[in-house]
Coordinates of C-alpha atoms and ligand atoms in Angstrom, one line a residue:
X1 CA -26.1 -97.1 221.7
X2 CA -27.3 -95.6 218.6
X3 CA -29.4 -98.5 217.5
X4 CA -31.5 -99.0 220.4
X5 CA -34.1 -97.1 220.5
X6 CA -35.2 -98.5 216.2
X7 CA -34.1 -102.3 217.6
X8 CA -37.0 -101.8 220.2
X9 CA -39.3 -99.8 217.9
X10 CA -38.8 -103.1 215.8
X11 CA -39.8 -104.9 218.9
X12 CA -42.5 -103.6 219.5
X13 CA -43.9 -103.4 215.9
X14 CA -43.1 -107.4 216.0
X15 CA -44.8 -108.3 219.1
X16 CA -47.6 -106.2 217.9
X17 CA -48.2 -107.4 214.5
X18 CA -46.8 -111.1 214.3
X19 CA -47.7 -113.8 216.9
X20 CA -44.7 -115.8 218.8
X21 CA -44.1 -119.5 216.7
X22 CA -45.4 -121.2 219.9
X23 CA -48.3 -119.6 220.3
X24 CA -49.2 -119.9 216.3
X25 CA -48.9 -123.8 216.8
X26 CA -50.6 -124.1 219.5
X27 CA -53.3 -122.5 217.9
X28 CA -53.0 -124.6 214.8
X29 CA -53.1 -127.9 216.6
X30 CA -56.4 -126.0 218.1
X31 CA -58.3 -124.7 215.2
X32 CA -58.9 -128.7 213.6
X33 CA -60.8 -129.8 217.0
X34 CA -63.5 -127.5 216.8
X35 CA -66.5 -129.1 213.8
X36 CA -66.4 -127.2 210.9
X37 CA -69.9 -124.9 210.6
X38 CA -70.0 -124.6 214.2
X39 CA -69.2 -120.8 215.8
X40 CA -66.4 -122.1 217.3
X41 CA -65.3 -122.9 213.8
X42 CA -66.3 -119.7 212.5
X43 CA -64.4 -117.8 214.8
X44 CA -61.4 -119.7 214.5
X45 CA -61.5 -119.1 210.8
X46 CA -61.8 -115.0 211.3
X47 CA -58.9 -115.3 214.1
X48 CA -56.5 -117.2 211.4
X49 CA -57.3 -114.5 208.9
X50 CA -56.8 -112.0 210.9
X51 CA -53.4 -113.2 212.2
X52 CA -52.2 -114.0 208.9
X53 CA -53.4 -110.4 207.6
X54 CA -51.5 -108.7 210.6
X55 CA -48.7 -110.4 209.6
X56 CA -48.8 -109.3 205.8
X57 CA -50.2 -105.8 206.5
X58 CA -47.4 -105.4 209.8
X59 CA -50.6 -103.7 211.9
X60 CA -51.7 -105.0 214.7
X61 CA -53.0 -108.3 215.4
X62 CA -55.4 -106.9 218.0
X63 CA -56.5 -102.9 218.5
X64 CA -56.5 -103.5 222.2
X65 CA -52.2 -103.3 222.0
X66 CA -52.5 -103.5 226.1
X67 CA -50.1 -101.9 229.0
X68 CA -46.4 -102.3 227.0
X69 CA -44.4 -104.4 229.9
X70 CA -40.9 -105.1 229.5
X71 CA -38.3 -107.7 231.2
X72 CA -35.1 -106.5 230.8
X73 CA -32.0 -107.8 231.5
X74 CA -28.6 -106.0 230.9
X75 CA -24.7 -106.3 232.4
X76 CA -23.5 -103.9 234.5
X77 CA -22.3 -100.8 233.7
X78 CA -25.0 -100.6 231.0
X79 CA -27.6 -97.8 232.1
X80 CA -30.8 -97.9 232.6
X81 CA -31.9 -94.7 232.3
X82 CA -30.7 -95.1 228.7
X83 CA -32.5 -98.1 228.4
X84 CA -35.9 -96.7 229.5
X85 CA -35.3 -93.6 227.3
X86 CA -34.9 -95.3 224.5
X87 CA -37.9 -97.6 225.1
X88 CA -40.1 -94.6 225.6
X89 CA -39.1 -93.1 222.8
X90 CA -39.8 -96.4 220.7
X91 CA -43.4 -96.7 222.5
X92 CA -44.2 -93.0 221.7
X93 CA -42.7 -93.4 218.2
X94 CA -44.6 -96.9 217.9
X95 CA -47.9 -95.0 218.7
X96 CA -47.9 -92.6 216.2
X97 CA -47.3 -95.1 213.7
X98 CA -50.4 -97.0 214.2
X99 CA -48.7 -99.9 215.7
X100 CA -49.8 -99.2 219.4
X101 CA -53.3 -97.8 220.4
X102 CA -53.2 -95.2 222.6
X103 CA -53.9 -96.3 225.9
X104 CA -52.7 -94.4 228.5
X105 CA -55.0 -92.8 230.8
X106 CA -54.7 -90.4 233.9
X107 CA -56.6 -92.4 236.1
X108 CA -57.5 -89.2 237.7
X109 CA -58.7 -87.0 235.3
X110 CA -59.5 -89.8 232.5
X111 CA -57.7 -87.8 230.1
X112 CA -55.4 -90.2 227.3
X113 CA -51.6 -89.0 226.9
X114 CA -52.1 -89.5 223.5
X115 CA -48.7 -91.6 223.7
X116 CA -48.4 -94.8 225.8
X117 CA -46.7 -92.6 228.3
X118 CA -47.5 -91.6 231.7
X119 CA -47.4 -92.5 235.3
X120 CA -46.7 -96.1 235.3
X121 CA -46.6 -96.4 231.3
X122 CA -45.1 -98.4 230.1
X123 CA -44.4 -101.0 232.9
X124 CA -40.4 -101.5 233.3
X125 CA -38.2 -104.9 235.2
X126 CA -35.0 -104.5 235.6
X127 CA -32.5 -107.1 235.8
X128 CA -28.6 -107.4 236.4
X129 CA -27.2 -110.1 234.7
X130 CA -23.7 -111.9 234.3
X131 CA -23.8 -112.3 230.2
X132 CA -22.8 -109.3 228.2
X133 CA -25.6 -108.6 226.1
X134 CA -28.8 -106.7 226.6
X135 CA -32.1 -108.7 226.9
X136 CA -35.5 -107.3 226.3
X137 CA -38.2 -109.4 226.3
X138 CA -42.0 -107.6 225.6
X139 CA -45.5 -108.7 226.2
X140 CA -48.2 -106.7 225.4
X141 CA -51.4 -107.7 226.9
X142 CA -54.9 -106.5 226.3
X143 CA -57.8 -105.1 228.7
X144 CA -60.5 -107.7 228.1
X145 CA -57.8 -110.3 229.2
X146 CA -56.5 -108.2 231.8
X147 CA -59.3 -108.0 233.8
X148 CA -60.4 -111.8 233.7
X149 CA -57.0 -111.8 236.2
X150 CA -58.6 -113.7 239.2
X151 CA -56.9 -114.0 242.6
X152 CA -57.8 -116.6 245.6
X153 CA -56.6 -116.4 249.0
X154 CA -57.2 -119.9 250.1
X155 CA -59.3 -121.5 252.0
X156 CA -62.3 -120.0 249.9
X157 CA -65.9 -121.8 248.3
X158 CA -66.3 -121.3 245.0
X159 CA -68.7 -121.7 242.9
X160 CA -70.1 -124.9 241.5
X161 CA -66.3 -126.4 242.8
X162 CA -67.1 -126.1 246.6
X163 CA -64.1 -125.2 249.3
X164 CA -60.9 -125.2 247.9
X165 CA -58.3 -125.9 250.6
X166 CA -54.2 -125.4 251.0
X167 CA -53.0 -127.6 248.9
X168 CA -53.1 -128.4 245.3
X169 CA -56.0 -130.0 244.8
X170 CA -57.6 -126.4 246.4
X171 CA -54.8 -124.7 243.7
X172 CA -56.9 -127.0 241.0
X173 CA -60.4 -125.7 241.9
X174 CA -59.3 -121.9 241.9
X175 CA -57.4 -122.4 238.5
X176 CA -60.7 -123.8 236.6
X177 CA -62.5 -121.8 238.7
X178 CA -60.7 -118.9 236.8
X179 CA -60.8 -120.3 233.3
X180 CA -64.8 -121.0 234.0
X181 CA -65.3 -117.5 235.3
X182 CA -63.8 -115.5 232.4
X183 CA -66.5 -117.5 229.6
X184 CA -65.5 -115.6 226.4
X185 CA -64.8 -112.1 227.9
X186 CA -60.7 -112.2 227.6
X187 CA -61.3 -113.7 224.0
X188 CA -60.7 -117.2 225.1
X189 CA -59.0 -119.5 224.1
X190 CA -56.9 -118.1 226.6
X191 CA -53.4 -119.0 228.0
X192 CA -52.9 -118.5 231.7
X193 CA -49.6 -118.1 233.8
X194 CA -49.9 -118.9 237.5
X195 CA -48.4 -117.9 240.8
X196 CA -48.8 -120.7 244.0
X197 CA -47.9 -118.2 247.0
X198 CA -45.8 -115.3 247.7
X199 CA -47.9 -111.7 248.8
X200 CA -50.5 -110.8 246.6
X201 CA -49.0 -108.0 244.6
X202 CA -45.7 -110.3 244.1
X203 CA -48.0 -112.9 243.3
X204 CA -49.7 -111.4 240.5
X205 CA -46.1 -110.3 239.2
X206 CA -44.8 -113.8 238.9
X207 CA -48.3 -115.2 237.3
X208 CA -47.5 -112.7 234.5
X209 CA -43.5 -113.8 234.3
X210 CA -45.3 -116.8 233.8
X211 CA -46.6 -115.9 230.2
X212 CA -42.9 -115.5 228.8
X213 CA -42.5 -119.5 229.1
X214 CA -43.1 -120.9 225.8
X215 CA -46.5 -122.6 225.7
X216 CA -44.6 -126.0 224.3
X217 CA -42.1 -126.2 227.2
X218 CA -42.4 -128.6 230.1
X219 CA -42.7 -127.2 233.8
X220 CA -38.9 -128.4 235.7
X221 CA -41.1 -128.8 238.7
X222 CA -42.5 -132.6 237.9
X223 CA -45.4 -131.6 240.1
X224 CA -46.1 -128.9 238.6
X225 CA -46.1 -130.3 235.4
X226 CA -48.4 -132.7 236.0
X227 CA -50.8 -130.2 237.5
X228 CA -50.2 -127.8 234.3
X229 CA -51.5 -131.1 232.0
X230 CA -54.3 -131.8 234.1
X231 CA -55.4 -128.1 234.2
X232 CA -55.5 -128.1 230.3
X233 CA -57.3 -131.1 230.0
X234 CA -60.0 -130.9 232.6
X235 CA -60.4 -126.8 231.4
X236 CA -61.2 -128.2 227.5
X237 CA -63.3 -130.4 229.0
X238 CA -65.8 -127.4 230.3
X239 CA -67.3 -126.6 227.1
X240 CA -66.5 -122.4 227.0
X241 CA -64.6 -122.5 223.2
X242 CA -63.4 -120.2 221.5
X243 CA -65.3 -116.4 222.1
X244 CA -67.2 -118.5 224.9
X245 CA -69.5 -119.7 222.0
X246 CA -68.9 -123.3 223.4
X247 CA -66.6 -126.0 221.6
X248 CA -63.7 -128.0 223.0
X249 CA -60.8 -125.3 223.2
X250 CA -60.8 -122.9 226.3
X251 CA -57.8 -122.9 226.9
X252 CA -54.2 -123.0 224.7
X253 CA -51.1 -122.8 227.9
X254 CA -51.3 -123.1 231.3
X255 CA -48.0 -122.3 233.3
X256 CA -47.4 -122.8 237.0
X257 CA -45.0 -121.7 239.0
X258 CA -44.6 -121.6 243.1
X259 CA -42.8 -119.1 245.4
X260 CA -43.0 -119.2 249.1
X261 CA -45.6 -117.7 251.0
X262 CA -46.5 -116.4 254.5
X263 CA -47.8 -118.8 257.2
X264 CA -51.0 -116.9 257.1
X265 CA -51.3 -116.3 253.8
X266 CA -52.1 -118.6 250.9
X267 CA -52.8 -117.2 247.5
X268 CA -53.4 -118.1 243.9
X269 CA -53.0 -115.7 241.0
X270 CA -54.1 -116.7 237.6
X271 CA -53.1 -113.6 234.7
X272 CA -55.5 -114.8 232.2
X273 CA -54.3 -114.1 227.9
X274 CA -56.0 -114.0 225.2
X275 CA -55.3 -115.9 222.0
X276 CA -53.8 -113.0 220.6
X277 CA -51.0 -113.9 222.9
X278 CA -48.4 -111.4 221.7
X279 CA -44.9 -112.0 223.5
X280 CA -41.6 -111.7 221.6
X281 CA -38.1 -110.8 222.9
X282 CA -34.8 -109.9 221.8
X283 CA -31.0 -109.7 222.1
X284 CA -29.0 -106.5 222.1
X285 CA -25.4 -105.8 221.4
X286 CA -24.4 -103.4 224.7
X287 CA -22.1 -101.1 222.8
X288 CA -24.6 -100.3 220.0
X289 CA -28.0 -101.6 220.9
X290 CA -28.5 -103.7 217.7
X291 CA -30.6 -106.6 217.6
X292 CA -28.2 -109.5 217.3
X293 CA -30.6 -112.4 217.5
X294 CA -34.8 -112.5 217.7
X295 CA -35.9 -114.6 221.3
X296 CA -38.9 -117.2 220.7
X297 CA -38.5 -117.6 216.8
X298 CA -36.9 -120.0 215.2
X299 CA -34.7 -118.0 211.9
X300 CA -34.9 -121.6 210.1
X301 CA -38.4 -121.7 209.5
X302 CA -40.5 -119.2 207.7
X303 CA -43.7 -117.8 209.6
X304 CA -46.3 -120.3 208.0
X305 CA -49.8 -119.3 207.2
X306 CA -52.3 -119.6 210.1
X307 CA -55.9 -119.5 208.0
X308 CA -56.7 -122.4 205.0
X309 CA -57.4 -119.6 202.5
X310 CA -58.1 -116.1 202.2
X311 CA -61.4 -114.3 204.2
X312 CA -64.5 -116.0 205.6
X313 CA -66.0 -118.2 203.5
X314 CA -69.8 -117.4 203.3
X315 CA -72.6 -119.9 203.1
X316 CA -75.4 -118.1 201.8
X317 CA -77.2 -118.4 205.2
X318 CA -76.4 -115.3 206.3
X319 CA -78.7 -112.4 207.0
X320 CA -77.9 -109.5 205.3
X321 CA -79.0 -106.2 207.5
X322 CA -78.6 -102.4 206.1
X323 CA -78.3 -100.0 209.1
X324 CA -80.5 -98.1 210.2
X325 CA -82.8 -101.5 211.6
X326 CA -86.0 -101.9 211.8
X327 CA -87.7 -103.2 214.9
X328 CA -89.5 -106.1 212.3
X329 CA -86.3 -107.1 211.3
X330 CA -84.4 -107.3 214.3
X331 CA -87.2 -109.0 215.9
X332 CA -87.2 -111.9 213.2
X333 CA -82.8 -112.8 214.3
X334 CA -82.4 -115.7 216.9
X335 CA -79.1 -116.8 218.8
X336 CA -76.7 -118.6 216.3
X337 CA -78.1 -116.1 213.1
X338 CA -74.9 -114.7 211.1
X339 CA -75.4 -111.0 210.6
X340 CA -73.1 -109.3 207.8
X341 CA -74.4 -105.6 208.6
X342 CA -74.1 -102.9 205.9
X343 CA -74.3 -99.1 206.3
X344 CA -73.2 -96.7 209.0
X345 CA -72.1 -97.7 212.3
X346 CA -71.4 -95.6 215.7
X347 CA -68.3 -96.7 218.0
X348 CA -69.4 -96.2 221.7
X349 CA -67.7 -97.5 224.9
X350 CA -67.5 -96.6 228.6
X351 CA -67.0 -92.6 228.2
X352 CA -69.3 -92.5 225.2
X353 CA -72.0 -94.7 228.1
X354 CA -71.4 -92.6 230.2
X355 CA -72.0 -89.4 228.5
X356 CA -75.5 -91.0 227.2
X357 CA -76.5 -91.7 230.8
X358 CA -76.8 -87.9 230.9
X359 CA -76.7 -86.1 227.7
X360 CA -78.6 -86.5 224.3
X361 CA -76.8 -88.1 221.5
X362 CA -74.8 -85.7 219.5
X363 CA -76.7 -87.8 216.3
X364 CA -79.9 -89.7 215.9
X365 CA -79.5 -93.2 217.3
X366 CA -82.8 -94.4 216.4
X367 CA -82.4 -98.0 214.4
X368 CA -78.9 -97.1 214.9
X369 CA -76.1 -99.8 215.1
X370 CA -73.5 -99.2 218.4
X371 CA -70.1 -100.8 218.2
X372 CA -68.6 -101.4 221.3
X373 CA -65.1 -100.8 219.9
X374 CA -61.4 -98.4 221.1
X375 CA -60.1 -98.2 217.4
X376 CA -56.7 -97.8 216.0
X377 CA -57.1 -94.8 214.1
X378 CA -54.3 -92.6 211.9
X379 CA -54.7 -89.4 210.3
X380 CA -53.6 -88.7 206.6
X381 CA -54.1 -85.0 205.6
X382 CA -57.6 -84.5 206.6
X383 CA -59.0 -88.0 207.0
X384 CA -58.6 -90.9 209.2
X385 CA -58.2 -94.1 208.6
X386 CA -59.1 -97.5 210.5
X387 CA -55.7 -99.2 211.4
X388 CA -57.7 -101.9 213.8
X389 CA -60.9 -102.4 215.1
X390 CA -62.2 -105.5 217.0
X391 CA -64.9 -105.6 219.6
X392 CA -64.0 -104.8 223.1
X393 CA -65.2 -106.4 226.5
X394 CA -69.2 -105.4 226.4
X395 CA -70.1 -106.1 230.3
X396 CA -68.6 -103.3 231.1
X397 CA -71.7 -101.4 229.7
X398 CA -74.0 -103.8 231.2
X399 CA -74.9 -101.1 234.3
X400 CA -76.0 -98.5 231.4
X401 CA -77.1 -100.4 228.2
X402 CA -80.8 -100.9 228.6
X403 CA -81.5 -97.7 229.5
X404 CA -79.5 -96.3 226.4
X405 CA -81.6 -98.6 224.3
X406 CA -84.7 -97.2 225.7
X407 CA -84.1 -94.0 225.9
X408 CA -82.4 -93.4 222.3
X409 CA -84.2 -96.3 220.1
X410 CA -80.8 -98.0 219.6
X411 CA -81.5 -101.5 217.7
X412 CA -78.6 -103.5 217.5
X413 CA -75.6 -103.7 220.2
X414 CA -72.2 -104.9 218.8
X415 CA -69.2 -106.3 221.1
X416 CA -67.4 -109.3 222.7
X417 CA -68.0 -111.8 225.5
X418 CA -72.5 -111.1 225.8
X419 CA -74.5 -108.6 228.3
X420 CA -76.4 -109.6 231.4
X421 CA -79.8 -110.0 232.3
X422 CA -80.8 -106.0 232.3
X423 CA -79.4 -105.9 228.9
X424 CA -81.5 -108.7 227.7
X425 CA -84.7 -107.4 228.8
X426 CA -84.0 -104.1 227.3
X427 CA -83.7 -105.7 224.2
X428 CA -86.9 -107.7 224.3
X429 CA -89.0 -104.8 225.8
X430 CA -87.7 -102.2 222.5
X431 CA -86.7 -104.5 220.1
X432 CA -82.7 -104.8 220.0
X433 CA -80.0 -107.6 219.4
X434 CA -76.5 -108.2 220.8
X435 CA -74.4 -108.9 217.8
X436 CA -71.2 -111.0 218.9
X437 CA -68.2 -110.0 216.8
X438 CA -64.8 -111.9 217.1
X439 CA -62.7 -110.7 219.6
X440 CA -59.2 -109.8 218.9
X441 CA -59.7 -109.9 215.2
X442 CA -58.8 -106.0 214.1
X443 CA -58.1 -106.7 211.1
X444 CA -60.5 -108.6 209.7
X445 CA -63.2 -106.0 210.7
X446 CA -61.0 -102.6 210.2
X447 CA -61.0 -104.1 206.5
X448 CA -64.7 -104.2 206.7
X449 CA -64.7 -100.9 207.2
X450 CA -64.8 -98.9 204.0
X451 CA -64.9 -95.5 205.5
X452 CA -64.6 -93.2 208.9
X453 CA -67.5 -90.6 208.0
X454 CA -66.6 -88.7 211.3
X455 CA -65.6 -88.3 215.1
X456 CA -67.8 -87.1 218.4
X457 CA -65.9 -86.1 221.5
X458 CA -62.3 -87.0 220.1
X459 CA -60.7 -84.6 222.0
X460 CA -62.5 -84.8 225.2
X461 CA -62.3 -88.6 225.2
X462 CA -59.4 -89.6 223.4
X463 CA -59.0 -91.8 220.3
X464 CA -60.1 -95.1 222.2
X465 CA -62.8 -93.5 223.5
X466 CA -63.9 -91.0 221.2
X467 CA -67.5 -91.8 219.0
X468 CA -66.2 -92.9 215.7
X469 CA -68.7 -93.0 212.8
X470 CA -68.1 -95.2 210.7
X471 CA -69.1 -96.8 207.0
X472 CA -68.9 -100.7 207.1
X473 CA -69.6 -103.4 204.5
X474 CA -70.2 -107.3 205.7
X475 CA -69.3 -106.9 208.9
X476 CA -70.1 -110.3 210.2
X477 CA -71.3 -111.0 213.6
X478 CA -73.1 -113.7 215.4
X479 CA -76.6 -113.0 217.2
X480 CA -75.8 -114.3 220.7
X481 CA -78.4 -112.8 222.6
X482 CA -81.8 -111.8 220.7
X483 CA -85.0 -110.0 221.5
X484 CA -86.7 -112.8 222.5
X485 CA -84.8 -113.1 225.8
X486 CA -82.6 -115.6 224.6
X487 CA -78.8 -115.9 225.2
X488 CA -76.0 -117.8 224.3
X489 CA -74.2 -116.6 227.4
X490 CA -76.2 -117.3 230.3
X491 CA -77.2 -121.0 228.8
X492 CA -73.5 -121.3 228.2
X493 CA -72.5 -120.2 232.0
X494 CA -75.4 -122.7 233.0
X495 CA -73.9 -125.3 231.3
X496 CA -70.0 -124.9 231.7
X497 CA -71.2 -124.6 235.7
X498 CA -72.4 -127.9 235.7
X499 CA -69.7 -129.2 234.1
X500 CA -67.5 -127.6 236.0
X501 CA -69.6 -129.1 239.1
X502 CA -68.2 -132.5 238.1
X503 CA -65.0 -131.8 238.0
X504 CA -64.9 -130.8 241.9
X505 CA -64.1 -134.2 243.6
X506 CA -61.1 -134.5 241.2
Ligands
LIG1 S1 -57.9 -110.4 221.8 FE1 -59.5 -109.7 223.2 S2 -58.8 -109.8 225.3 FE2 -57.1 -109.9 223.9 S3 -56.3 -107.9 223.8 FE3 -57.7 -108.2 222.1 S4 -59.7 -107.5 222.8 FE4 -58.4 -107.8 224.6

């Protein structure tokens, strides 16, 4: 099999860099319903051109390039152990070349392999089929999706929905349930696969076999079915759109299936994607391991362009900011204000939060910008470059964000999916903004940055990790949370809840 370990390198450069046909359409057909000027809009427009610049550039479409999980499926006779060689060698070979992020991580020591391998990395099925040919079919699937994963054992009360019993009205309630809970934090639109039943860990499994149906197909199940139309009607009826900014697409898929469950036990497993739904598969010859023929594409038509035209169009509106802030001017932005920040820039996630919980800064954070942000970085001779770098999952820094803020004079907090309460009063007590960026869109904002003036901690922390400094021009964000106490978030959570309310009775 001398081809197999490029055919899946080629794989996984593919699902990494181009989005499946059916999840590019379904993403067309949602882009027109949002009104044009809104931020639902405006984040739409970043996400097309980001897609279509992944596409042209072959980097990824997202630097979050998730836990690598195959489905594979092979005759007998062909060996596995070959087969999951090869594939390691492809995901090792995939990282260095920018196309994965590193993000394997001894959960022990919190110490990154460096090369998407490891104890459980990446995540292999194994199938014995009758055909003779070797299927692989790949989904890679970031953390900020990852961990808006909800599971119900039923009966249960949920919130704003009210008991949800055994049956499938009660499988209704948890599913919305799930799509109201995750608000903007897995980069909604999302696109959820579903397990009825089964034992939890099994359960989960099959929610996430879900996600390799096309979005376009039609459950076999007629019950199903209709239960997979209803979700996505009633869920685009709750208001969360796109980056939970509000607008009428939450959701782009919803697949169901059922498997049979305990007496005692009665579960439902959402896996909850992103829009950057990145799922592709192929067919191998078994003697030689060359790709014979792409899964999910059609070879008749040509990937089309996602994005109307080229970059964000600007309005003139925005406010132009040059780091580091002033307390007057971050004081003077309100929710909805579209920030193009000049200057330098810090990267700074859960390690880095960490570390400032008890340690000075290694620099001077005063007025200074914070992105939350695990880049895709590559070195060339002596300087790196930025291969990908979209916001991560901020609420994961909620327990330690104020207190940075005080402590170091930080002025302006950039990330995805909005902070809690502590956060917010941190910011109005020193002076501080939360500055949405779009989630998922690496490409858009690694082109805004024009420059990586350094790195803090890399080898302690790891590239994700590590505190990147960073020169940026334009970067555009979205206040969502100002220091005025006011928040996009919370009134949009207060709002989707009571729609979400009168959608109980069914
Ligand atoms: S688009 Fe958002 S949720 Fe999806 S992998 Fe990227 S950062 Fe994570």
């Amino acid at each position: 099999m001398q081809f197999l370990a490029n055919s899946l390198l080629e794989l996984i450069t593919q699902t990494s860099a181009n989005l499946p046909p059916d999840v590019r359409a379904a993403m067309a057909a949602a882009m027109p319903m949002e009104t044009p000027g809104t931020q639902a809009a405006q984040a739409f427009q970043i996400i097309a051109d980001n897609v279509d610049s992944a596409y042209r550039d072959e980097a990824p479409i997202c630097q979050d390039t998730g836990m690598p999980t195959f489905l594979i499926r092979a005759p007998a006779g062909v060996s596995q152990v070959q087969i999951r060689q090869a594939a390691c060698q492809a995901v090792a070979e995939a990282t260095r070349l920018g196309k994965l992020r590193p993000n394997s991580v001894d959960s022990l020591t919190g110490k990154n392999t460096g090369n998407n391998l490891g104890v459980g990395t990446p995540i292999f099925h194994f199938e014995q089929w009758e055909e003779d040919a070797i299927e692989v079919k790949l989904i890679l699937k970031g953390g900020g999706c990852e961990n808006m994963n909800a599971q119900y054992s039923l009966p249960c009360e949920l919130a704003h929905l009210g008991r949800a019993d055994r049956n499938l009205e009660g499988v209704r309630k948890c599913i919305l349930h799930a799509v109201w809970q995750a608000q903007g934090q897995g980069c909604a639109p999302g696109a959820l696969g579903v397990c009825i039943g089964s034992d939890r860990p099994h359960s989960y499994e099959l929610a996430k076999e879900q996600l390799f149906r096309t979005l376009d197909d039609v459950n076999p199940n007629p019950e199903l079915a209709r239960l997979e139309a209803r979700i996505m009607e009633e869920a685009n009826r709750l208001g969360v759109g796109p980056m939970g900014f509000g607008g009428r697409v939450s959701l782009i898929g919803c697949k169901i299936t059922a498997a049979n469950r305990l007496p005692a036990s009665f579960f439902v497993s959402v896996a909850y994607d992103c829009w950057a739904f990145r799922r592709l598969g192929v067919r191998l010859d078994p003697s030689s391991g060359a790709i014979t023929r792409w899964l999910y594409r059609d070879p008749e038509r040509p990937v089309a362009r996602l994005a109307g035209e080229e970059g964000f169009t600007l309005t003139g509106r925005e406010v132009v900011l040059a780091t580091p802030l002033t307390e007057e001017a971050v004081r003077a932005l309100k929710v909805g204000d579209v920030v193009l920040i000049n200057g330098e820039m810090y990267t700074g996630r859960d390690m880095v939060h960490a570390y400032l919980m008890k340690n000075p800064p290694p620099v001077d954070l005063r007025g200074a910008v914070i992105y939350h942000c695990g880049p895709v970085m590559l070195k060339q001779g002596d300087e790196w470059f930025t291969k990908a770098a979209g916001p991560t999952t901020s609420s994961r820094e909620e327990p330690y964000q104020g207190e940075v803020i005080g402590r170091y004079g930080l002025r302006g907090v950039v990330g995805k999916g909005g902070m809690g309460a502590k956060t917010s009063a941190a910011m109005k007590e020193y002076g501080a903004v939360y500055l949405h960026a779009i989630g998922g869109a690496a490409q858009f904002y690694a082109q805004a940055t024009q420059k990586v003036l350094g790195v803090h901690f890399l080898a302690e922390f790891g590239v994700p990790e590590a505190m990147w400094h960073l020169r940026v021009k334009n970067f555009l964000t979205i206040v969502t949370m100002d220091a005025h106490g006011n928040s996009l978030h919370a009134d949009l959570e207060r709002a989707t809840g009571e729609t979400l309310a009168t959608l109980a009775g069914g």
